[in-house]
mmCIF file of C-alpha atoms and ligand atoms in Angstrom:
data_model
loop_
_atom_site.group_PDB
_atom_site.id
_atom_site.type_symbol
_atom_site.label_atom_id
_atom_site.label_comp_id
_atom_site.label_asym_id
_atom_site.label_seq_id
_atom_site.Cartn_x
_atom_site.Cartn_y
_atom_site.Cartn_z
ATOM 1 C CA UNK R 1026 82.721 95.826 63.962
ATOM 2 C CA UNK R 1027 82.609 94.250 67.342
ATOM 3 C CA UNK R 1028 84.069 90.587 66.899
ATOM 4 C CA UNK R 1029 83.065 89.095 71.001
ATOM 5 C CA UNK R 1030 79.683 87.456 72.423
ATOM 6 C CA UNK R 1031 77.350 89.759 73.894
ATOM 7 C CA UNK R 1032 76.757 89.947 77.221
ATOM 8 C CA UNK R 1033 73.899 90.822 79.199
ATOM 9 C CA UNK R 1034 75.264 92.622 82.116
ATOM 10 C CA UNK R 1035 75.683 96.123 81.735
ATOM 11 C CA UNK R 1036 78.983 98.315 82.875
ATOM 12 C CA UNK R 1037 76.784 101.323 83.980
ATOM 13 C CA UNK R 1038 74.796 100.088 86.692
ATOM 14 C CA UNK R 1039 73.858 102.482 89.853
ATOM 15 C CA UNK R 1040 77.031 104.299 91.525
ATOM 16 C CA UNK R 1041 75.867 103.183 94.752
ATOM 17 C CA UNK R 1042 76.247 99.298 93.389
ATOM 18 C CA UNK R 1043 79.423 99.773 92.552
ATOM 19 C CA UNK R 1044 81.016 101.312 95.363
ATOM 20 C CA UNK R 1045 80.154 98.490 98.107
ATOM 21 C CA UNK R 1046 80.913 96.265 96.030
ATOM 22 C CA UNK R 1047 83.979 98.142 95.036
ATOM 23 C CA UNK R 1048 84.466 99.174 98.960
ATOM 24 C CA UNK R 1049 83.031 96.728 100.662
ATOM 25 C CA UNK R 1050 81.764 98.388 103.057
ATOM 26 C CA UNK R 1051 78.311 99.457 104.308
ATOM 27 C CA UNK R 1052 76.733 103.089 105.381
ATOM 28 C CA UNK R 1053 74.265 105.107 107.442
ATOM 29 C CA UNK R 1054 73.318 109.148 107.197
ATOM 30 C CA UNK R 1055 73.781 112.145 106.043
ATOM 31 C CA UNK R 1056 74.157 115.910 105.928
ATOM 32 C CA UNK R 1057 75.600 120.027 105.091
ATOM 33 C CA UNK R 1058 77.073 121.209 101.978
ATOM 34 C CA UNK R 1059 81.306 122.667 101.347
ATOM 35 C CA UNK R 1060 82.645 123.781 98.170
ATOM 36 C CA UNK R 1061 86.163 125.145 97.089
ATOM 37 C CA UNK R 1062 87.793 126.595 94.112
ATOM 38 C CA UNK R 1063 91.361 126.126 93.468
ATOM 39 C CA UNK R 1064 93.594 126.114 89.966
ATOM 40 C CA UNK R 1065 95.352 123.798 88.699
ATOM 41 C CA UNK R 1066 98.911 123.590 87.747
ATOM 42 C CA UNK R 1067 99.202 119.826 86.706
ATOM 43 C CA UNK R 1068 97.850 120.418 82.508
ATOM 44 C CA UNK R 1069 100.712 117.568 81.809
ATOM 45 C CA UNK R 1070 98.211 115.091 80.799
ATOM 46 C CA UNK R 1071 99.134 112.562 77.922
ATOM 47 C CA UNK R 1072 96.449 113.412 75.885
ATOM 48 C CA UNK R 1073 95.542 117.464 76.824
ATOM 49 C CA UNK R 1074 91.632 118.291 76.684
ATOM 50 C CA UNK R 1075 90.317 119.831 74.064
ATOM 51 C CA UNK R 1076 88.816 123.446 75.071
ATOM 52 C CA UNK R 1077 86.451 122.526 77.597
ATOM 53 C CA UNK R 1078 83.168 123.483 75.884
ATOM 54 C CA UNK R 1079 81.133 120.596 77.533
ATOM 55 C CA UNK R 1080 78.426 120.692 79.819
ATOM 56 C CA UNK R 1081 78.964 121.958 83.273
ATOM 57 C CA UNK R 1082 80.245 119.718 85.938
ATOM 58 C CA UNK R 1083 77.703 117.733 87.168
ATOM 59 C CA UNK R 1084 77.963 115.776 90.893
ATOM 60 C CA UNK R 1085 77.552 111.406 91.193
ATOM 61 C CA UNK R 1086 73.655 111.215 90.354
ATOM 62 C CA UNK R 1087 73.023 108.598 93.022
ATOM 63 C CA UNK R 1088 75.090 109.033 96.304
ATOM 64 C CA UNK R 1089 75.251 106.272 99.000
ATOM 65 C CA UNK R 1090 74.311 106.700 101.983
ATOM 66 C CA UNK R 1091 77.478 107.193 104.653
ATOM 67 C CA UNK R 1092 78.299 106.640 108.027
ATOM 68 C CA UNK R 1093 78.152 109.954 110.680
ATOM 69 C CA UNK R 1094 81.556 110.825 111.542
ATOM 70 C CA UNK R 1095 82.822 108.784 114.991
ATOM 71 C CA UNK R 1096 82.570 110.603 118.387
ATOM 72 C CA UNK R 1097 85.887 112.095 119.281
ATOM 73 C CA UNK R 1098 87.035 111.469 122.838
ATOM 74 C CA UNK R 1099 85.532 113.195 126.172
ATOM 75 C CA UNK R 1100 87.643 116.070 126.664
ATOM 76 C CA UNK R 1101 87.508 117.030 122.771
ATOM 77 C CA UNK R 1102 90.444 116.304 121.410
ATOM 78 C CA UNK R 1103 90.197 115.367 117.819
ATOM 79 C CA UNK R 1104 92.287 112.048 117.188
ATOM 80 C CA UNK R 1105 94.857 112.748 114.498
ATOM 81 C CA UNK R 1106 95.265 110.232 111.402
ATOM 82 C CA UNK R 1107 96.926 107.000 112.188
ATOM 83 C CA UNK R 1108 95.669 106.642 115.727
ATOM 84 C CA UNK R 1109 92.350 104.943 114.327
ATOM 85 C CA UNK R 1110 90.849 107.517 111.769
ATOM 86 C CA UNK R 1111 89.776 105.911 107.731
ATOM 87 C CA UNK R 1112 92.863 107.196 105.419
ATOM 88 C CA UNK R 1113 89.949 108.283 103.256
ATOM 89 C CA UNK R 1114 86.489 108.591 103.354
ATOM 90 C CA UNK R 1115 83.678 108.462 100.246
ATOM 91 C CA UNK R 1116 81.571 111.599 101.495
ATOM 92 C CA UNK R 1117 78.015 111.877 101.256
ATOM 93 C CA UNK R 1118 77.424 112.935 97.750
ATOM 94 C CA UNK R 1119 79.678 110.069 96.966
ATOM 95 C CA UNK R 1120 83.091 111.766 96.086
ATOM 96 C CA UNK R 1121 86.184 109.557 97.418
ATOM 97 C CA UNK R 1122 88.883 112.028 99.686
ATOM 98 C CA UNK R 1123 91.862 111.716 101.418
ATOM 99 C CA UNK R 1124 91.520 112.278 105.650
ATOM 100 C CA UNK R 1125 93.603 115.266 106.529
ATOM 101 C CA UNK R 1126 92.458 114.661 110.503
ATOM 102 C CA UNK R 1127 89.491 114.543 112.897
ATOM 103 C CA UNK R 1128 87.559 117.453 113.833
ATOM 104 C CA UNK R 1129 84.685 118.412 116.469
ATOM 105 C CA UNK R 1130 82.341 118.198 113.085
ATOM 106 C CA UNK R 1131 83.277 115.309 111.437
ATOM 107 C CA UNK R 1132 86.905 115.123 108.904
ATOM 108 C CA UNK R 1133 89.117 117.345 107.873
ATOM 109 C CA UNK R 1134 89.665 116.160 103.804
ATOM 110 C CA UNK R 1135 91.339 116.983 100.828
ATOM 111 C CA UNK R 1136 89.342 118.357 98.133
ATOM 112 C CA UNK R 1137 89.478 116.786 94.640
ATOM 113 C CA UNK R 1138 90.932 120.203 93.985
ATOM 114 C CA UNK R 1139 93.560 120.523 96.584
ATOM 115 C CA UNK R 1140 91.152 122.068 99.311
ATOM 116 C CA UNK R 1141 90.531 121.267 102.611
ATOM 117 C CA UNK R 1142 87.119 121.141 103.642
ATOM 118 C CA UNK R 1143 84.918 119.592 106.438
ATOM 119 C CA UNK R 1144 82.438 116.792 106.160
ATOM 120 C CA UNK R 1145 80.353 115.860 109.068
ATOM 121 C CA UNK R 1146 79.873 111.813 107.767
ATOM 122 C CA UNK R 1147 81.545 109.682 105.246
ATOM 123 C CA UNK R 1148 81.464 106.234 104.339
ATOM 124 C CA UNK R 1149 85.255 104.656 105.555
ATOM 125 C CA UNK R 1150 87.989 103.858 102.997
ATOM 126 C CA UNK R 1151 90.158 101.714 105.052
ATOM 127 C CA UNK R 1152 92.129 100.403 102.513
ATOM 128 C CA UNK R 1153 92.558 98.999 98.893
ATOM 129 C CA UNK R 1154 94.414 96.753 96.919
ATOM 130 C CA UNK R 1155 94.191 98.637 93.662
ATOM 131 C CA UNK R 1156 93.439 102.107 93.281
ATOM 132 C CA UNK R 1157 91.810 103.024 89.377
ATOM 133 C CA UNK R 1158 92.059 106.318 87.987
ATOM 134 C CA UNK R 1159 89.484 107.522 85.767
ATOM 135 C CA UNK R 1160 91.126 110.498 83.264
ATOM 136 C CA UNK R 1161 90.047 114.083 83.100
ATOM 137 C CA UNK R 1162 86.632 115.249 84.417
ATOM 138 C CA UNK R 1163 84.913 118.067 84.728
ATOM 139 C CA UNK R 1164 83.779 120.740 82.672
ATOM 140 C CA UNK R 1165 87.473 122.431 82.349
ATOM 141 C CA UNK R 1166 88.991 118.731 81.605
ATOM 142 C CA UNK R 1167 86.856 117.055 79.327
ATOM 143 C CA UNK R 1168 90.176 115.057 77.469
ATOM 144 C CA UNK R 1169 89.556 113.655 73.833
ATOM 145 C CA UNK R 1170 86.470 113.922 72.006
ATOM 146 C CA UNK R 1171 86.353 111.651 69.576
ATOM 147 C CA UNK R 1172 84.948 112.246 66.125
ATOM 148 C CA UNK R 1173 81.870 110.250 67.313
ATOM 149 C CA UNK R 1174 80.961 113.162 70.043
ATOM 150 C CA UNK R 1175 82.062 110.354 72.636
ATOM 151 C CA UNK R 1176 83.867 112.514 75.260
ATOM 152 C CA UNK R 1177 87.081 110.711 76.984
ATOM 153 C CA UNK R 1178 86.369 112.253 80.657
ATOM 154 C CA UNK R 1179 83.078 109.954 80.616
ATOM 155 C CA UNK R 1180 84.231 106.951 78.387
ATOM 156 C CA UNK R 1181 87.210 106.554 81.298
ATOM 157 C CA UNK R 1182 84.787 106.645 84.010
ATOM 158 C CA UNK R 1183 82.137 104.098 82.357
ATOM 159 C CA UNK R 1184 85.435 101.767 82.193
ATOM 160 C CA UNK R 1185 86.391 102.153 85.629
ATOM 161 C CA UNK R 1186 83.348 101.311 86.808
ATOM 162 C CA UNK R 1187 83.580 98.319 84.394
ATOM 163 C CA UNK R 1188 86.927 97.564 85.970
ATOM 164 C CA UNK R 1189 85.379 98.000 89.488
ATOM 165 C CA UNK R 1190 82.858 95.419 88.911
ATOM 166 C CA UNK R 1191 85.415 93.168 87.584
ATOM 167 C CA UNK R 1192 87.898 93.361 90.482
ATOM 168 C CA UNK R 1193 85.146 93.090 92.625
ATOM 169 C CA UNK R 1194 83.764 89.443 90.967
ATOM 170 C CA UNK R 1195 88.069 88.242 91.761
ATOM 171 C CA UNK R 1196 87.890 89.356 95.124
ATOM 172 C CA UNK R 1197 90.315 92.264 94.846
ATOM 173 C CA UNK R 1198 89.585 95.348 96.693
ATOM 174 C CA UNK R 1199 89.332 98.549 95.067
ATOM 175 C CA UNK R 1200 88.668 102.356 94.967
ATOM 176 C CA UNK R 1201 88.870 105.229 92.728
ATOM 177 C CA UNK R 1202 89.977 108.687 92.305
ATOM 178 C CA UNK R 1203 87.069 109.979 90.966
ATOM 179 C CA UNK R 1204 82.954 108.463 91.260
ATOM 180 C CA UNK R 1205 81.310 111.358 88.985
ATOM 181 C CA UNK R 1206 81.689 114.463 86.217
ATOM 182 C CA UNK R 1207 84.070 116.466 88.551
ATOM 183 C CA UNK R 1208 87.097 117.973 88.251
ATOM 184 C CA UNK R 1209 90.029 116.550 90.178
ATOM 185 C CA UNK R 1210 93.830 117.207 90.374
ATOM 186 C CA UNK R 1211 96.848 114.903 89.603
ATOM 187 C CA UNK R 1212 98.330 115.801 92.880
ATOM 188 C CA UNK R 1213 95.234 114.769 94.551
ATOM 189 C CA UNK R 1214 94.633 111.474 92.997
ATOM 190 C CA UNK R 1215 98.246 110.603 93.323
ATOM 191 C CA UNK R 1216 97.607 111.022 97.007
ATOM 192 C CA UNK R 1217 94.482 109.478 97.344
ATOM 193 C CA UNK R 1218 96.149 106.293 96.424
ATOM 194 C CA UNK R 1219 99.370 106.950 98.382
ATOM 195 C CA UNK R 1220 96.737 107.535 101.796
ATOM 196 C CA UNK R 1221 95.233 104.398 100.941
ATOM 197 C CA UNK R 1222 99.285 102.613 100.726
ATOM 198 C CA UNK R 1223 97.149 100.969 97.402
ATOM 199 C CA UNK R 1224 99.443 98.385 95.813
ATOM 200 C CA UNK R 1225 98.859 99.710 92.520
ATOM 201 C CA UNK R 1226 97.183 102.702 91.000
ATOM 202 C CA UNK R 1227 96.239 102.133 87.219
ATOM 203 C CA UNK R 1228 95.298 105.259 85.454
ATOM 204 C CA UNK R 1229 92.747 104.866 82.698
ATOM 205 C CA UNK R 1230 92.503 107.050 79.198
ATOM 206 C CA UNK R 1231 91.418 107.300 75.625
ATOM 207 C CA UNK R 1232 94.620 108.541 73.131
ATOM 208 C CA UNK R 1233 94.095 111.500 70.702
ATOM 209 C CA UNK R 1234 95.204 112.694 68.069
ATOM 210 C CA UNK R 1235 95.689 109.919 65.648
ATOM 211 C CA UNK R 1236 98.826 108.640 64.281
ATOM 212 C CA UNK R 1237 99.789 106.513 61.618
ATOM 213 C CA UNK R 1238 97.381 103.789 60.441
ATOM 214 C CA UNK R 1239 98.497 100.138 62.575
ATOM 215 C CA UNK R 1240 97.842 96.623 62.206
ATOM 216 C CA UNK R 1241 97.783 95.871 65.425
ATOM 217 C CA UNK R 1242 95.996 97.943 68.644
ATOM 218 C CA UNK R 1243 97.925 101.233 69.066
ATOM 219 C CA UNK R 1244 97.832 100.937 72.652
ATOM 220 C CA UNK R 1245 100.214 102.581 74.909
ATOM 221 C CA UNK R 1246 101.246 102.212 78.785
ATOM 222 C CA UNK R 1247 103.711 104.594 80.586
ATOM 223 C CA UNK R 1248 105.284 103.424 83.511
ATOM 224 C CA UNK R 1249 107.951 104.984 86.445
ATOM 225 C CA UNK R 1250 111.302 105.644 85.799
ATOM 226 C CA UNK R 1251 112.391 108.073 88.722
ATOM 227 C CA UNK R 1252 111.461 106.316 91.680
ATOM 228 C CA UNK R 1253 112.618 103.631 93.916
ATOM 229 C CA UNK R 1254 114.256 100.791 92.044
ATOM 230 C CA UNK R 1255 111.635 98.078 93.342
ATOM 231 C CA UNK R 1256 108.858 100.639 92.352
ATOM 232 C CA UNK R 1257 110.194 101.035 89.487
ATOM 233 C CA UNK R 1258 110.775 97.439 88.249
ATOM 234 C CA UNK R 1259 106.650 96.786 89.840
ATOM 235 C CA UNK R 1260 105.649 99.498 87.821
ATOM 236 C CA UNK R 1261 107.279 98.211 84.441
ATOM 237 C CA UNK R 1262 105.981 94.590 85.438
ATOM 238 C CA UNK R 1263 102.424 96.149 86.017
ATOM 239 C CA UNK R 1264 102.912 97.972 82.741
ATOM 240 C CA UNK R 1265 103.681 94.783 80.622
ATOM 241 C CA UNK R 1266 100.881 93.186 82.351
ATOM 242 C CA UNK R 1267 98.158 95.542 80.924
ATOM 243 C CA UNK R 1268 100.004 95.983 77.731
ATOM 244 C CA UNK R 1269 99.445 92.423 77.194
ATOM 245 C CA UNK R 1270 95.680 91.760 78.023
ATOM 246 C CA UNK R 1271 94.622 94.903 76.836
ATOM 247 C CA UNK R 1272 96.402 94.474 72.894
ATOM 248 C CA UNK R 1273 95.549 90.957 72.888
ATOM 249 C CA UNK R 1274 92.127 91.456 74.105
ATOM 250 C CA UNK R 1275 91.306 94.508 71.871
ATOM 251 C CA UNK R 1276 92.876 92.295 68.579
ATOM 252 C CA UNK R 1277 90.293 89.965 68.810
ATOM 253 C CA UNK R 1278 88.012 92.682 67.662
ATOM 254 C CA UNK R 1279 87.130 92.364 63.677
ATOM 255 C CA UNK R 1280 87.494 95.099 60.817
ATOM 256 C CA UNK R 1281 89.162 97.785 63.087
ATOM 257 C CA UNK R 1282 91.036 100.670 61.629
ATOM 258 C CA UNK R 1283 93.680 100.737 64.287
ATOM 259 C CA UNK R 1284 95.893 103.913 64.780
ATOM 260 C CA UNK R 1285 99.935 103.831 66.453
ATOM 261 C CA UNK R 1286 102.927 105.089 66.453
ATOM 262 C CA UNK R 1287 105.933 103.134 65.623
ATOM 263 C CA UNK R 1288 107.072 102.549 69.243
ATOM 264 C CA UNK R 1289 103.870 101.928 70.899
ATOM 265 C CA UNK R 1290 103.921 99.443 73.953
ATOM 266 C CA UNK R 1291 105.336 99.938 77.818
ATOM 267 C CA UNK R 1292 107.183 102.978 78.184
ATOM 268 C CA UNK R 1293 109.522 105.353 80.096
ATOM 269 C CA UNK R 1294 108.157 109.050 78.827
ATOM 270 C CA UNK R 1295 110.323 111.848 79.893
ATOM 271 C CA UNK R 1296 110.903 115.632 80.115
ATOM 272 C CA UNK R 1297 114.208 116.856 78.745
ATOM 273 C CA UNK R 1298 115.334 117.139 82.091
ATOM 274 C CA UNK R 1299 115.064 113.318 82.456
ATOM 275 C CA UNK R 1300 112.086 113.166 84.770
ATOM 276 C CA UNK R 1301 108.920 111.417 84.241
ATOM 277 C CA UNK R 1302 106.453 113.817 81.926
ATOM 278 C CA UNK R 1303 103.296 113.145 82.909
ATOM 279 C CA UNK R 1304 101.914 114.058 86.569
ATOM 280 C CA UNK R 1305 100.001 110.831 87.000
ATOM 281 C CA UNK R 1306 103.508 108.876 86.559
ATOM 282 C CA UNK R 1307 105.116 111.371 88.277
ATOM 283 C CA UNK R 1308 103.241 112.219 91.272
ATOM 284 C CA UNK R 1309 102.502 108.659 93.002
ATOM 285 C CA UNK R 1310 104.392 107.257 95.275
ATOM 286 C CA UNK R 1311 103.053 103.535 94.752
ATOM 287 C CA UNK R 1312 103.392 101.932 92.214
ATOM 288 C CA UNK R 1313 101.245 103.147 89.067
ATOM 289 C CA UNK R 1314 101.045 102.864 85.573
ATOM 290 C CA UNK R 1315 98.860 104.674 83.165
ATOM 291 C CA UNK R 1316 96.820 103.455 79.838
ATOM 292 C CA UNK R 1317 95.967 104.668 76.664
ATOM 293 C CA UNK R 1318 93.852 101.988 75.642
ATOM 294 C CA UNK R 1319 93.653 103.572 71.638
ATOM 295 C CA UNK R 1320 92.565 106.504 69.742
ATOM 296 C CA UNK R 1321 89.562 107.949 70.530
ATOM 297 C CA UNK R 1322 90.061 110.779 67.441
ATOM 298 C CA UNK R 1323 90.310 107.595 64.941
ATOM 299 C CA UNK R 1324 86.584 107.105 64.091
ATOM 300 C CA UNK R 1325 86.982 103.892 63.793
ATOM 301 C CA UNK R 1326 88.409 102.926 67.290
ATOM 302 C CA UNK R 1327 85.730 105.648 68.500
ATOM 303 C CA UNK R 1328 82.429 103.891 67.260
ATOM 304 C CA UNK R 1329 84.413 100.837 68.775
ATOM 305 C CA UNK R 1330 85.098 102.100 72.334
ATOM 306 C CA UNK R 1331 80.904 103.531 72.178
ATOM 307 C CA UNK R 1332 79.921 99.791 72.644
ATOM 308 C CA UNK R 1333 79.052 97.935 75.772
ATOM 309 C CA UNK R 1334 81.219 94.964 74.532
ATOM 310 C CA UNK R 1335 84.046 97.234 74.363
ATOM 311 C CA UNK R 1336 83.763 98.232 78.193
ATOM 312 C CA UNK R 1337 83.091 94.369 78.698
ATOM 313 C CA UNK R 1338 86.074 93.157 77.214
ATOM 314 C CA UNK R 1339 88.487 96.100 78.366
ATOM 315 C CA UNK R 1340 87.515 96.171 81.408
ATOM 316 C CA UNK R 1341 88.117 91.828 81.957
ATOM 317 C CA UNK R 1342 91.477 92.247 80.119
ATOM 318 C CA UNK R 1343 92.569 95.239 82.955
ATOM 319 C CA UNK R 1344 91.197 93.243 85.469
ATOM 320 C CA UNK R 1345 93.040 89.923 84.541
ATOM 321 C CA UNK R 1346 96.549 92.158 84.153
ATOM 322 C CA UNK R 1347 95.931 93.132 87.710
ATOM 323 C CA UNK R 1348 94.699 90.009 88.786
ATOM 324 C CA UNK R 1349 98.152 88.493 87.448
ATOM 325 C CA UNK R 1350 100.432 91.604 88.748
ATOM 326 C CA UNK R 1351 98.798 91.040 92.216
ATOM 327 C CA UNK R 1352 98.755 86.677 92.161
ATOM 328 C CA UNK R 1353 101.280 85.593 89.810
ATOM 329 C CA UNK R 1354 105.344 86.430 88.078
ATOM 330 C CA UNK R 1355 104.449 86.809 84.876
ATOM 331 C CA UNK R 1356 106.817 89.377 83.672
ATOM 332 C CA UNK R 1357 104.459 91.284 81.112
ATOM 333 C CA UNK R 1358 104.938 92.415 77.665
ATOM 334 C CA UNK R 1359 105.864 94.713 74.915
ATOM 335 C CA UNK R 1360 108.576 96.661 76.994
ATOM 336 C CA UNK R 1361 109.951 99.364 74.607
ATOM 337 C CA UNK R 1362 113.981 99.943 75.488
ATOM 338 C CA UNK R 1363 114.125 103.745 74.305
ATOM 339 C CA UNK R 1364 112.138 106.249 76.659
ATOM 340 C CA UNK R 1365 110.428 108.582 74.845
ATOM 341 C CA UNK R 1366 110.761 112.463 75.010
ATOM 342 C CA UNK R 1367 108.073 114.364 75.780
ATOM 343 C CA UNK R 1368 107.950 117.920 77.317
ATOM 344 C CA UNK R 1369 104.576 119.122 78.554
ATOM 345 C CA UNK R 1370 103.067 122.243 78.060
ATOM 346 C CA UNK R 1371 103.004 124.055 81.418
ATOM 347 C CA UNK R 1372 99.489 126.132 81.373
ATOM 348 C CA UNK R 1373 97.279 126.068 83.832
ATOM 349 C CA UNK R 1374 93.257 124.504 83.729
ATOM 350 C CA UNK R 1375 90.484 125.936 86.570
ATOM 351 C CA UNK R 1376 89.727 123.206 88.784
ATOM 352 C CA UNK R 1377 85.651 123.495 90.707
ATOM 353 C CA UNK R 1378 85.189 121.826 93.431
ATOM 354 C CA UNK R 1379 82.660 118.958 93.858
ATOM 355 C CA UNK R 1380 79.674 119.806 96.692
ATOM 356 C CA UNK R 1381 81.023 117.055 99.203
ATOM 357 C CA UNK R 1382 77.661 116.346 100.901
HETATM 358 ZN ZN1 ZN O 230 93.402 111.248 78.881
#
């Protein structure tokens, strides 16, 4: 089934591995325990999760170890972000988070569920180039399951990490929304990246439910529509970028059953009132684009995407589309004229809070 070399390296080495190399950055000690609960009102995913009968959330296995928090000043006062604080932090059980400010204990963060909480050390974020975004997570937000049992919430974080390594081996610096089986909310990973100022946040999924059988890969990117117009034309550029690595890439592959619908390639999805449809378009204000890299429900793209080459050769084709959106003017590919209408369902999924250290 799987056309391409093998390769010996595999794309699920330890967590801690890939964030240095991801981060660059090194760490020190550790402490306490937070948790919050909040609910989530951002269901407008491309591909909605099937009833979330999975496990129960689980935390990163393998946390790094992170720096204390910095001293504050003499008399106290807690240094407010931008006068020298990390925009984020990676927090001692190894889940990334936006820095809300400094406190006597440590940082005031966002939760991955629109919390705050505080963390008494965390590993700096200072900045990054790209910003991935694994899909779904959690036990309330598992995504597609395809036919296989392969659940989309873990196959989009095993890429990530495979895109990670990637981006790491070209020199480009990169974080990520979300380092484990947690759940985490659109609004939240939209501002991750937007506290980071990332120059491009690339949102990773697996399709469902099949469509019509295709000749070619039935992959599909959205890109921005409402936002500024230079955002708007990166985002499209970005778009074309990954269209084009990613189909060309995933053709190569032999005796594939490929699903797609008829106007699959870059597009502008919107709500009937004209706005962009999905929250991860929607949300961000840096420029993002989001990828369905095929159908996880088609059995045949499922036993496909279960394979180490798969993650291999996905994860070098997203890489080289952000290599070339970040070092070249190649315009990209497959740009579809018509947007397509889409209007989300507006229910709401629980959202449980990841133990932060
Ligand atoms: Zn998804």
């Amino acid at each position: 089934m799987a056309g391409q070399p093998a390769r010996s390296r595999s794309p699920e080495a330890s967590l801690e591995r890939h964030l240095r190399r991801a981060l660059l950055l090194g760490g020190g000690a550790v402490f306490l325990v937070l948790a919050v609960f909040a609910c989530s009102d951002d269901t407008d995913d491309p591909d909605p999760a099937q009833t979330a009968e999975a496990a129960a959330a689980g935390s990163p296995s393998d946390p790094p170890a992170v720096e204390p928090a910095p001293p504050l000043a003499a008399d106290g006062t807690g240094a407010s972000t931008g006068s020298g604080d990390p925009p984020a932090v990676l927090t001692p059980s190894g889940i990334p988070v936006a820095v809300l400010d400094r406190t006597a204990a440590g940082y005031l963060v966002r939760t991955p569920c629109d919390g705050t909480a505080e963390v008494s050390a965390g590993m700096p974020i200072e900045s990054a180039q790209i910003v991935l975004d694994p899909g779904h997570g959690g036990r309330w937000d598992t995504g597609a399951v395809g036919p296989n049992g392969l659940v989309e919430r873990d196959l989009n974080l095993t890429l990530s990490r495979a895109v990670l390594d990637e981006l790491a081996e070209r020199g480009i610096s990169a974080a990520t929304t979300r380092t484990g089986d947690y759940s985490i909310l659109h609004s939240v990973r939209a501002a991750f990246a937007d506290a980071l100022g990332a120059d491009a946040l690339v949102s990773i999924h697996h399709n469902a439910p099949t469509w019509s059988p295709s000749s070619v890969p039935g992959s599909e990117v959205y890109v921005q529509s409402r936002t500024a117009e230079q955002v708007r034309a990166d985002s499209a550029r970005l778009g074309g970028l990954l269209y084009e690595e990613i189909t060309a890439a995933l053709a190569a592959f032999d005796d594939i059953a490929w699903s797609g619908l008829p106007d699959a390639g870059v597009l502008r999805v919107l709500r009937s009132e004209g706005d962009d449809a999905y929250g991860m378009i929607r949300r961000p204000s840096v420029v993002t684009a989001l990828v369905e890299y095929g159908y996880l429900s088609n059995p045949s793209e499922a036993r496909l995407f279960a394979t180490d080459e798969y993650i291999r050769v996905a994860a070098e084709a997203t890489a080289d589309a952000i290599d070339a959106y970040l070092h070249s003017d190649r315009p990209g590919a497959g740009f579809v004229q018509q947007p397509r209408t889409f209007n989300p369902r507006s229910a709401s999924t629980p959202c449980d809070d990841p133990v932060l250290e």
